[in-house]
mmCIF file of N, CA and C in Angstrom:
data_model
loop_
_atom_site.group_PDB
_atom_site.id
_atom_site.type_symbol
_atom_site.label_atom_id
_atom_site.label_comp_id
_atom_site.label_asym_id
_atom_site.label_seq_id
_atom_site.Cartn_x
_atom_site.Cartn_y
_atom_site.Cartn_z
ATOM 1 N N MET A 286 -16.380 14.188 18.020
ATOM 2 C CA MET A 286 -16.266 12.853 17.456
ATOM 3 C C MET A 286 -14.824 12.374 17.616
ATOM 4 N N SER A 287 -14.656 11.168 18.036
ATOM 5 C CA SER A 287 -13.308 10.637 18.213
ATOM 6 C C SER A 287 -13.187 9.321 17.450
ATOM 7 N N ARG A 288 -11.968 8.898 17.268
ATOM 8 C CA ARG A 288 -11.741 7.629 16.594
ATOM 9 C C ARG A 288 -10.964 6.718 17.528
ATOM 10 N N GLU A 289 -11.108 5.432 17.298
ATOM 11 C CA GLU A 289 -10.367 4.455 18.072
ATOM 12 C C GLU A 289 -8.914 4.469 17.609
ATOM 13 N N ILE A 290 -7.979 4.613 18.550
ATOM 14 C CA ILE A 290 -6.564 4.586 18.220
ATOM 15 C C ILE A 290 -6.083 3.151 18.283
ATOM 16 N N LYS A 291 -5.771 2.595 17.134
ATOM 17 C CA LYS A 291 -5.241 1.242 17.087
ATOM 18 C C LYS A 291 -4.313 1.121 15.885
ATOM 19 N N HIS A 292 -3.530 0.090 15.913
ATOM 20 C CA HIS A 292 -2.515 -0.128 14.880
ATOM 21 C C HIS A 292 -2.569 -1.564 14.386
ATOM 22 N N ARG A 293 -1.916 -1.774 13.260
ATOM 23 C CA ARG A 293 -1.702 -3.131 12.777
ATOM 24 C C ARG A 293 -0.221 -3.280 12.467
ATOM 25 N N GLY A 294 0.252 -4.497 12.563
ATOM 26 C CA GLY A 294 1.646 -4.780 12.242
ATOM 27 C C GLY A 294 1.747 -6.116 11.531
ATOM 28 N N TRP A 295 2.738 -6.239 10.661
ATOM 29 C CA TRP A 295 2.949 -7.467 9.888
ATOM 30 C C TRP A 295 3.793 -8.412 10.727
ATOM 31 N N PHE A 296 3.248 -9.580 11.038
ATOM 32 C CA PHE A 296 3.898 -10.543 11.915
ATOM 33 C C PHE A 296 4.255 -11.802 11.134
ATOM 34 N N GLN A 297 5.465 -12.326 11.374
ATOM 35 C CA GLN A 297 5.881 -13.581 10.760
ATOM 36 C C GLN A 297 6.139 -14.600 11.861
ATOM 37 N N CYS A 298 5.415 -15.728 11.791
ATOM 38 C CA CYS A 298 5.587 -16.828 12.750
ATOM 39 C C CYS A 298 6.903 -17.549 12.494
ATOM 40 N N ILE A 299 7.338 -18.333 13.460
ATOM 41 C CA ILE A 299 8.542 -19.135 13.261
ATOM 42 C C ILE A 299 8.321 -20.198 12.187
ATOM 43 N N THR A 300 7.045 -20.503 11.889
ATOM 44 C CA THR A 300 6.724 -21.460 10.820
ATOM 45 C C THR A 300 6.822 -20.812 9.438
ATOM 46 N N GLY A 301 6.978 -19.466 9.407
ATOM 47 C CA GLY A 301 7.050 -18.756 8.141
ATOM 48 C C GLY A 301 5.742 -18.115 7.725
ATOM 49 N N LYS A 302 4.641 -18.491 8.373
ATOM 50 C CA LYS A 302 3.344 -17.900 8.053
ATOM 51 C C LYS A 302 3.362 -16.418 8.435
ATOM 52 N N GLU A 303 2.796 -15.562 7.564
ATOM 53 C CA GLU A 303 2.743 -14.127 7.818
ATOM 54 C C GLU A 303 1.287 -13.653 7.825
ATOM 55 N N TYR A 304 1.000 -12.700 8.702
ATOM 56 C CA TYR A 304 -0.354 -12.136 8.756
ATOM 57 C C TYR A 304 -0.340 -10.834 9.562
ATOM 58 N N TRP A 305 -1.444 -10.079 9.455
ATOM 59 C CA TRP A 305 -1.600 -8.837 10.203
ATOM 60 C C TRP A 305 -2.087 -9.140 11.615
ATOM 61 N N VAL A 306 -1.553 -8.402 12.586
ATOM 62 C CA VAL A 306 -2.056 -8.439 13.955
ATOM 63 C C VAL A 306 -2.489 -7.026 14.317
ATOM 64 N N TYR A 307 -3.481 -6.916 15.195
ATOM 65 C CA TYR A 307 -4.104 -5.628 15.504
ATOM 66 C C TYR A 307 -4.099 -5.384 17.002
ATOM 67 N N GLY A 308 -3.890 -4.125 17.391
ATOM 68 C CA GLY A 308 -3.909 -3.765 18.799
ATOM 69 C C GLY A 308 -3.210 -2.446 19.053
ATOM 70 N N CYS A 309 -2.610 -2.328 20.222
ATOM 71 C CA CYS A 309 -1.900 -1.113 20.634
ATOM 72 C C CYS A 309 -0.428 -1.226 20.252
ATOM 73 N N LEU A 310 0.156 -0.113 19.857
ATOM 74 C CA LEU A 310 1.556 -0.085 19.432
ATOM 75 C C LEU A 310 2.454 0.300 20.603
ATOM 76 N N VAL A 311 3.525 -0.469 20.784
ATOM 77 C CA VAL A 311 4.505 -0.210 21.838
ATOM 78 C C VAL A 311 5.893 -0.333 21.227
ATOM 79 N N LYS A 312 6.789 0.591 21.570
ATOM 80 C CA LYS A 312 8.176 0.481 21.123
ATOM 81 C C LYS A 312 8.973 -0.204 22.225
ATOM 82 N N GLN A 313 9.614 -1.308 21.867
ATOM 83 C CA GLN A 313 10.404 -2.061 22.833
ATOM 84 C C GLN A 313 11.720 -1.325 23.111
ATOM 85 N N THR A 314 12.357 -1.647 24.223
ATOM 86 C CA THR A 314 13.616 -0.988 24.587
ATOM 87 C C THR A 314 14.717 -1.260 23.560
ATOM 88 N N ASN A 315 14.617 -2.376 22.826
ATOM 89 C CA ASN A 315 15.624 -2.679 21.802
ATOM 90 C C ASN A 315 15.325 -1.985 20.469
ATOM 91 N N GLY A 316 14.245 -1.193 20.425
ATOM 92 C CA GLY A 316 13.911 -0.438 19.214
ATOM 93 C C GLY A 316 12.903 -1.104 18.306
ATOM 94 N N ASN A 317 12.580 -2.371 18.562
ATOM 95 C CA ASN A 317 11.573 -3.057 17.752
ATOM 96 C C ASN A 317 10.174 -2.561 18.112
ATOM 97 N N TRP A 318 9.228 -2.760 17.187
ATOM 98 C CA TRP A 318 7.830 -2.420 17.437
ATOM 99 C C TRP A 318 7.078 -3.663 17.873
ATOM 100 N N GLU A 319 6.110 -3.459 18.755
ATOM 101 C CA GLU A 319 5.297 -4.555 19.271
ATOM 102 C C GLU A 319 3.833 -4.133 19.237
ATOM 103 N N ILE A 320 2.967 -5.049 18.802
ATOM 104 C CA ILE A 320 1.521 -4.848 18.869
ATOM 105 C C ILE A 320 1.007 -5.715 20.011
ATOM 106 N N THR A 321 0.220 -5.118 20.901
ATOM 107 C CA THR A 321 -0.327 -5.862 22.033
ATOM 108 C C THR A 321 -1.848 -5.748 22.038
ATOM 109 N N ASN A 322 -2.495 -6.776 22.542
ATOM 110 C CA ASN A 322 -3.926 -6.715 22.810
ATOM 111 C C ASN A 322 -4.201 -7.542 24.064
ATOM 112 N N ASP A 323 -5.454 -7.813 24.349
ATOM 113 C CA ASP A 323 -5.799 -8.525 25.582
ATOM 114 C C ASP A 323 -5.257 -9.950 25.636
ATOM 115 N N GLN A 324 -5.015 -10.570 24.464
ATOM 116 C CA GLN A 324 -4.583 -11.954 24.454
ATOM 117 C C GLN A 324 -3.065 -12.128 24.472
ATOM 118 N N THR A 325 -2.338 -11.327 23.704
ATOM 119 C CA THR A 325 -0.898 -11.557 23.558
ATOM 120 C C THR A 325 -0.218 -10.322 22.975
ATOM 121 N N SER A 326 1.061 -10.480 22.645
ATOM 122 C CA SER A 326 1.794 -9.411 21.968
ATOM 123 C C SER A 326 2.696 -10.033 20.907
ATOM 124 N N TRP A 327 2.989 -9.233 19.877
ATOM 125 C CA TRP A 327 3.786 -9.704 18.754
ATOM 126 C C TRP A 327 4.835 -8.660 18.403
ATOM 127 N N THR A 328 6.055 -9.077 18.106
ATOM 128 C CA THR A 328 7.063 -8.184 17.541
ATOM 129 C C THR A 328 6.794 -8.137 16.053
ATOM 130 N N VAL A 329 6.626 -6.919 15.510
ATOM 131 C CA VAL A 329 6.112 -6.775 14.152
ATOM 132 C C VAL A 329 6.979 -5.849 13.300
ATOM 133 N N ASP A 330 6.741 -5.916 12.014
ATOM 134 C CA ASP A 330 7.307 -4.998 11.029
ATOM 135 C C ASP A 330 6.145 -4.277 10.349
ATOM 136 N N ASN A 331 6.461 -3.245 9.573
ATOM 137 C CA ASN A 331 5.472 -2.565 8.728
ATOM 138 C C ASN A 331 4.224 -2.149 9.496
ATOM 139 N N VAL A 332 4.384 -1.260 10.428
ATOM 140 C CA VAL A 332 3.298 -0.811 11.288
ATOM 141 C C VAL A 332 2.482 0.269 10.583
ATOM 142 N N GLY A 333 1.161 0.227 10.766
ATOM 143 C CA GLY A 333 0.272 1.250 10.238
ATOM 144 C C GLY A 333 -0.810 1.590 11.237
ATOM 145 N N GLN A 334 -1.216 2.850 11.267
ATOM 146 C CA GLN A 334 -2.248 3.320 12.189
ATOM 147 C C GLN A 334 -3.611 3.312 11.509
ATOM 148 N N PHE A 335 -4.657 2.996 12.254
ATOM 149 C CA PHE A 335 -6.031 3.043 11.766
ATOM 150 C C PHE A 335 -6.419 4.496 11.540
ATOM 151 N N THR A 336 -7.038 4.785 10.396
ATOM 152 C CA THR A 336 -7.393 6.161 10.040
ATOM 153 C C THR A 336 -8.679 6.636 10.691
ATOM 154 N N GLY A 337 -9.491 5.702 11.186
ATOM 155 C CA GLY A 337 -10.806 6.074 11.694
ATOM 156 C C GLY A 337 -11.856 6.074 10.596
ATOM 157 N N ILE A 338 -11.460 5.700 9.388
ATOM 158 C CA ILE A 338 -12.345 5.710 8.222
ATOM 159 C C ILE A 338 -12.460 4.288 7.686
ATOM 160 N N VAL A 339 -13.633 3.951 7.193
ATOM 161 C CA VAL A 339 -13.840 2.656 6.545
ATOM 162 C C VAL A 339 -14.099 2.888 5.062
ATOM 163 N N ASP A 340 -13.831 1.851 4.266
ATOM 164 C CA ASP A 340 -14.056 1.986 2.823
ATOM 165 C C ASP A 340 -15.526 1.712 2.487
ATOM 166 N N VAL A 341 -15.821 1.645 1.207
ATOM 167 C CA VAL A 341 -17.187 1.521 0.712
ATOM 168 C C VAL A 341 -17.884 0.249 1.203
ATOM 169 N N VAL A 342 -17.126 -0.800 1.531
ATOM 170 C CA VAL A 342 -17.730 -2.036 2.043
ATOM 171 C C VAL A 342 -17.573 -2.184 3.551
ATOM 172 N N GLY A 343 -17.078 -1.143 4.230
ATOM 173 C CA GLY A 343 -16.966 -1.164 5.689
ATOM 174 C C GLY A 343 -15.655 -1.675 6.238
ATOM 175 N N LYS A 344 -14.649 -1.884 5.383
ATOM 176 C CA LYS A 344 -13.340 -2.378 5.826
ATOM 177 C C LYS A 344 -12.501 -1.207 6.366
ATOM 178 N N GLU A 345 -11.861 -1.406 7.516
ATOM 179 C CA GLU A 345 -11.049 -0.354 8.132
ATOM 180 C C GLU A 345 -9.852 -0.003 7.252
ATOM 181 N N ILE A 346 -9.569 1.296 7.128
ATOM 182 C CA ILE A 346 -8.454 1.780 6.317
ATOM 183 C C ILE A 346 -7.283 2.133 7.227
ATOM 184 N N TYR A 347 -6.094 1.621 6.888
ATOM 185 C CA TYR A 347 -4.863 1.851 7.638
ATOM 186 C C TYR A 347 -3.822 2.516 6.745
ATOM 187 N N GLU A 348 -2.833 3.157 7.394
ATOM 188 C CA GLU A 348 -1.669 3.658 6.650
ATOM 189 C C GLU A 348 -1.086 2.510 5.834
ATOM 190 N N GLY A 349 -0.639 2.821 4.630
ATOM 191 C CA GLY A 349 -0.040 1.804 3.772
ATOM 192 C C GLY A 349 -1.033 1.101 2.875
ATOM 193 N N ASP A 350 -2.331 1.324 3.097
ATOM 194 C CA ASP A 350 -3.323 0.745 2.202
ATOM 195 C C ASP A 350 -3.299 1.487 0.866
ATOM 196 N N VAL A 351 -3.581 0.759 -0.192
ATOM 197 C CA VAL A 351 -3.768 1.359 -1.510
ATOM 198 C C VAL A 351 -5.271 1.388 -1.733
ATOM 199 N N VAL A 352 -5.785 2.590 -1.988
ATOM 200 C CA VAL A 352 -7.224 2.775 -2.154
ATOM 201 C C VAL A 352 -7.521 3.361 -3.520
ATOM 202 N N ASN A 353 -8.774 3.181 -3.959
ATOM 203 C CA ASN A 353 -9.222 3.762 -5.215
ATOM 204 C C ASN A 353 -10.344 4.732 -4.928
ATOM 205 N N ASP A 354 -10.259 5.884 -5.558
ATOM 206 C CA ASP A 354 -11.284 6.913 -5.512
ATOM 207 C C ASP A 354 -11.732 7.138 -6.953
ATOM 208 N N ASP A 355 -13.035 7.156 -7.201
ATOM 209 C CA ASP A 355 -13.538 7.313 -8.573
ATOM 210 C C ASP A 355 -13.064 8.608 -9.228
ATOM 211 N N ASP A 356 -12.872 9.674 -8.445
ATOM 212 C CA ASP A 356 -12.437 10.959 -8.996
ATOM 213 C C ASP A 356 -10.932 11.026 -9.228
ATOM 214 N N LEU A 357 -10.142 10.435 -8.316
ATOM 215 C CA LEU A 357 -8.689 10.619 -8.334
ATOM 216 C C LEU A 357 -7.910 9.408 -8.829
ATOM 217 N N GLY A 358 -8.520 8.242 -8.845
ATOM 218 C CA GLY A 358 -7.801 7.023 -9.192
ATOM 219 C C GLY A 358 -7.231 6.366 -7.948
ATOM 220 N N ASN A 359 -6.100 5.679 -8.084
ATOM 221 C CA ASN A 359 -5.489 4.952 -6.976
ATOM 222 C C ASN A 359 -4.517 5.829 -6.201
ATOM 223 N N GLY A 360 -4.400 5.563 -4.895
ATOM 224 C CA GLY A 360 -3.463 6.293 -4.063
ATOM 225 C C GLY A 360 -3.098 5.506 -2.820
ATOM 226 N N ILE A 361 -2.025 5.926 -2.165
ATOM 227 C CA ILE A 361 -1.536 5.300 -0.938
ATOM 228 C C ILE A 361 -1.961 6.145 0.252
ATOM 229 N N VAL A 362 -2.423 5.495 1.309
ATOM 230 C CA VAL A 362 -2.812 6.190 2.531
ATOM 231 C C VAL A 362 -1.559 6.479 3.348
ATOM 232 N N ILE A 363 -1.358 7.763 3.667
ATOM 233 C CA ILE A 363 -0.209 8.183 4.468
ATOM 234 C C ILE A 363 -0.680 9.089 5.605
ATOM 235 N N PHE A 364 0.164 9.236 6.618
ATOM 236 C CA PHE A 364 -0.077 10.152 7.732
ATOM 237 C C PHE A 364 0.991 11.227 7.668
ATOM 238 N N GLN A 365 0.559 12.483 7.557
ATOM 239 C CA GLN A 365 1.514 13.585 7.452
ATOM 240 C C GLN A 365 0.917 14.834 8.085
ATOM 241 N N SER A 366 1.699 15.536 8.849
ATOM 242 C CA SER A 366 1.281 16.790 9.485
ATOM 243 C C SER A 366 -0.006 16.638 10.292
ATOM 244 N N GLY A 367 -0.151 15.487 10.951
ATOM 245 C CA GLY A 367 -1.300 15.271 11.817
ATOM 246 C C GLY A 367 -2.575 14.856 11.108
ATOM 247 N N CYS A 368 -2.514 14.576 9.806
ATOM 248 C CA CYS A 368 -3.704 14.205 9.038
ATOM 249 C C CYS A 368 -3.431 12.980 8.173
ATOM 250 N N PHE A 369 -4.492 12.260 7.857
ATOM 251 C CA PHE A 369 -4.394 11.155 6.909
ATOM 252 C C PHE A 369 -4.719 11.674 5.520
ATOM 253 N N PHE A 370 -3.872 11.315 4.569
ATOM 254 C CA PHE A 370 -4.033 11.736 3.181
ATOM 255 C C PHE A 370 -4.029 10.525 2.266
ATOM 256 N N MET A 371 -4.581 10.724 1.068
ATOM 257 C CA MET A 371 -4.439 9.785 -0.023
ATOM 258 C C MET A 371 -3.447 10.422 -0.982
ATOM 259 N N MET A 372 -2.255 9.819 -1.110
ATOM 260 C CA MET A 372 -1.219 10.342 -1.994
ATOM 261 C C MET A 372 -1.361 9.635 -3.336
ATOM 262 N N TYR A 373 -1.529 10.419 -4.377
ATOM 263 C CA TYR A 373 -1.710 9.848 -5.708
ATOM 264 C C TYR A 373 -0.842 10.609 -6.701
ATOM 265 N N ASP A 374 -0.762 10.128 -7.900
ATOM 266 C CA ASP A 374 -0.023 10.789 -8.973
ATOM 267 C C ASP A 374 1.468 10.876 -8.664
ATOM 268 N N ALA A 375 2.092 9.722 -8.447
ATOM 269 C CA ALA A 375 3.552 9.606 -8.291
ATOM 270 C C ALA A 375 4.127 10.524 -7.221
ATOM 271 N N ASP A 376 3.583 10.476 -6.025
ATOM 272 C CA ASP A 376 4.116 11.184 -4.848
ATOM 273 C C ASP A 376 4.029 12.704 -4.906
ATOM 274 N N THR A 377 3.297 13.283 -5.849
ATOM 275 C CA THR A 377 3.275 14.738 -5.922
ATOM 276 C C THR A 377 1.955 15.348 -5.491
ATOM 277 N N ASN A 378 0.871 14.632 -5.540
ATOM 278 C CA ASN A 378 -0.436 15.178 -5.192
ATOM 279 C C ASN A 378 -1.048 14.402 -4.045
ATOM 280 N N MET A 379 -1.702 15.132 -3.131
ATOM 281 C CA MET A 379 -2.366 14.509 -1.987
ATOM 282 C C MET A 379 -3.729 15.152 -1.792
ATOM 283 N N GLU A 380 -4.664 14.374 -1.287
ATOM 284 C CA GLU A 380 -5.983 14.845 -0.890
ATOM 285 C C GLU A 380 -6.278 14.281 0.488
ATOM 286 N N PHE A 381 -7.086 14.997 1.272
ATOM 287 C CA PHE A 381 -7.507 14.453 2.561
ATOM 288 C C PHE A 381 -8.215 13.138 2.338
ATOM 289 N N LEU A 382 -7.889 12.144 3.131
ATOM 290 C CA LEU A 382 -8.579 10.865 3.046
ATOM 291 C C LEU A 382 -9.958 11.036 3.653
ATOM 292 N N GLY A 383 -10.971 10.671 2.915
ATOM 293 C CA GLY A 383 -12.329 10.706 3.434
ATOM 294 C C GLY A 383 -13.075 11.998 3.219
ATOM 295 N N LEU A 384 -12.408 13.057 2.725
ATOM 296 C CA LEU A 384 -13.081 14.346 2.549
ATOM 297 C C LEU A 384 -12.716 14.977 1.209
ATOM 298 N N LYS A 385 -13.716 15.471 0.501
ATOM 299 C CA LYS A 385 -13.478 16.219 -0.730
ATOM 300 C C LYS A 385 -13.404 17.700 -0.373
ATOM 301 N N THR A 386 -12.523 18.416 -1.029
ATOM 302 C CA THR A 386 -12.395 19.861 -0.814
ATOM 303 C C THR A 386 -12.522 20.582 -2.148
ATOM 304 N N ASP A 387 -12.880 21.870 -2.082
ATOM 305 C CA ASP A 387 -12.914 22.658 -3.307
ATOM 306 C C ASP A 387 -11.540 23.272 -3.551
ATOM 307 N N LYS A 388 -11.408 24.106 -4.586
ATOM 308 C CA LYS A 388 -10.093 24.664 -4.938
ATOM 309 C C LYS A 388 -9.535 25.594 -3.870
ATOM 310 N N PHE A 389 -10.358 26.007 -2.899
ATOM 311 C CA PHE A 389 -9.894 26.865 -1.814
ATOM 312 C C PHE A 389 -9.608 26.074 -0.538
ATOM 313 N N GLY A 390 -9.742 24.738 -0.607
ATOM 314 C CA GLY A 390 -9.474 23.890 0.545
ATOM 315 C C GLY A 390 -10.638 23.742 1.496
ATOM 316 N N ARG A 391 -11.822 24.249 1.127
ATOM 317 C CA ARG A 391 -13.003 24.117 1.977
ATOM 318 C C ARG A 391 -13.599 22.720 1.821
ATOM 319 N N LEU A 392 -14.006 22.123 2.947
ATOM 320 C CA LEU A 392 -14.582 20.777 2.911
ATOM 321 C C LEU A 392 -15.917 20.808 2.202
ATOM 322 N N GLN A 393 -16.134 19.851 1.308
ATOM 323 C CA GLN A 393 -17.346 19.815 0.510
ATOM 324 C C GLN A 393 -18.246 18.627 0.835
ATOM 325 N N GLU A 394 -17.689 17.432 0.798
ATOM 326 C CA GLU A 394 -18.487 16.231 1.028
ATOM 327 C C GLU A 394 -17.568 15.070 1.376
ATOM 328 N N LYS A 395 -18.188 13.981 1.776
ATOM 329 C CA LYS A 395 -17.440 12.787 2.125
ATOM 330 C C LYS A 395 -16.896 12.123 0.864
ATOM 331 N N ARG A 396 -15.649 11.682 0.929
ATOM 332 C CA ARG A 396 -15.012 10.968 -0.176
ATOM 333 C C ARG A 396 -15.162 9.466 0.081
ATOM 334 N N ILE A 397 -15.605 8.734 -0.932
ATOM 335 C CA ILE A 397 -15.800 7.293 -0.819
ATOM 336 C C ILE A 397 -14.660 6.593 -1.543
ATOM 337 N N VAL A 398 -13.972 5.696 -0.841
ATOM 338 C CA VAL A 398 -12.848 4.967 -1.441
ATOM 339 C C VAL A 398 -13.040 3.473 -1.226
ATOM 340 N N GLU A 399 -12.299 2.698 -2.010
ATOM 341 C CA GLU A 399 -12.305 1.244 -1.883
ATOM 342 C C GLU A 399 -10.870 0.777 -1.698
ATOM 343 N N ILE A 400 -10.635 -0.100 -0.724
ATOM 344 C CA ILE A 400 -9.303 -0.662 -0.509
ATOM 345 C C ILE A 400 -9.014 -1.694 -1.588
ATOM 346 N N LEU A 401 -7.865 -1.533 -2.256
ATOM 347 C CA LEU A 401 -7.424 -2.484 -3.270
ATOM 348 C C LEU A 401 -6.427 -3.484 -2.709
ATOM 349 N N GLY A 402 -5.737 -3.115 -1.654
ATOM 350 C CA GLY A 402 -4.702 -3.934 -1.036
ATOM 351 C C GLY A 402 -3.824 -3.033 -0.202
ATOM 352 N N ASN A 403 -2.572 -3.429 -0.005
ATOM 353 C CA ASN A 403 -1.630 -2.573 0.720
ATOM 354 C C ASN A 403 -0.241 -2.742 0.112
ATOM 355 N N ILE A 404 0.641 -1.803 0.444
ATOM 356 C CA ILE A 404 1.963 -1.774 -0.192
ATOM 357 C C ILE A 404 2.876 -2.901 0.269
ATOM 358 N N TYR A 405 2.512 -3.620 1.327
ATOM 359 C CA TYR A 405 3.352 -4.698 1.848
ATOM 360 C C TYR A 405 2.999 -6.044 1.210
ATOM 361 N N GLU A 406 1.717 -6.352 1.149
ATOM 362 C CA GLU A 406 1.282 -7.616 0.554
ATOM 363 C C GLU A 406 1.126 -7.524 -0.958
ATOM 364 N N ASN A 407 0.881 -6.319 -1.459
ATOM 365 C CA ASN A 407 0.599 -6.120 -2.879
ATOM 366 C C ASN A 407 1.478 -5.007 -3.464
ATOM 367 N N PRO A 408 2.812 -5.152 -3.437
ATOM 368 C CA PRO A 408 3.679 -4.079 -3.931
ATOM 369 C C PRO A 408 3.455 -3.751 -5.404
ATOM 370 N N GLU A 409 2.883 -4.683 -6.158
ATOM 371 C CA GLU A 409 2.596 -4.420 -7.573
ATOM 372 C C GLU A 409 1.563 -3.299 -7.753
ATOM 373 N N LEU A 410 0.778 -3.005 -6.716
ATOM 374 C CA LEU A 410 -0.199 -1.922 -6.797
ATOM 375 C C LEU A 410 0.472 -0.547 -6.901
ATOM 376 N N LEU A 411 1.735 -0.445 -6.465
ATOM 377 C CA LEU A 411 2.441 0.827 -6.573
ATOM 378 C C LEU A 411 2.543 1.291 -8.022
ATOM 379 N N SER A 412 2.592 0.358 -8.961
ATOM 380 C CA SER A 412 2.683 0.737 -10.369
ATOM 381 C C SER A 412 1.381 1.293 -10.910
ATOM 382 N N THR A 413 0.278 1.192 -10.132
ATOM 383 C CA THR A 413 -1.016 1.709 -10.600
ATOM 384 C C THR A 413 -1.266 3.137 -10.144
ATOM 385 N N ILE A 414 -0.292 3.718 -9.456
ATOM 386 C CA ILE A 414 -0.465 5.076 -8.915
ATOM 387 C C ILE A 414 0.224 6.080 -9.810
#
């Protein structure tokens, strides 16, 4: 099983309007990040990778999203050591995103989460973790 490798980046127009753009991530020679797709490319900030997992309503989950799990509460989606995790409880506890494990680390069942927002558009959600 494989997942689609794609990214999102926060883009600000010259008019001041801000929104997410989606596509492939490229690092420019000047060090900036760029998201490209078939139509265009954008120089972006706050880049996040798609986890390959969708939430309870089918919305794609990206790094930087704040999600809720009925068992664990709220957490931030991060990428660490080659895996996506849900970091909860003030940066000290993490669980695999999308998978429940037992006390020995064995996979048990699928974890269902709901996206509440993300740390860029909704920084107030950080206080709920």
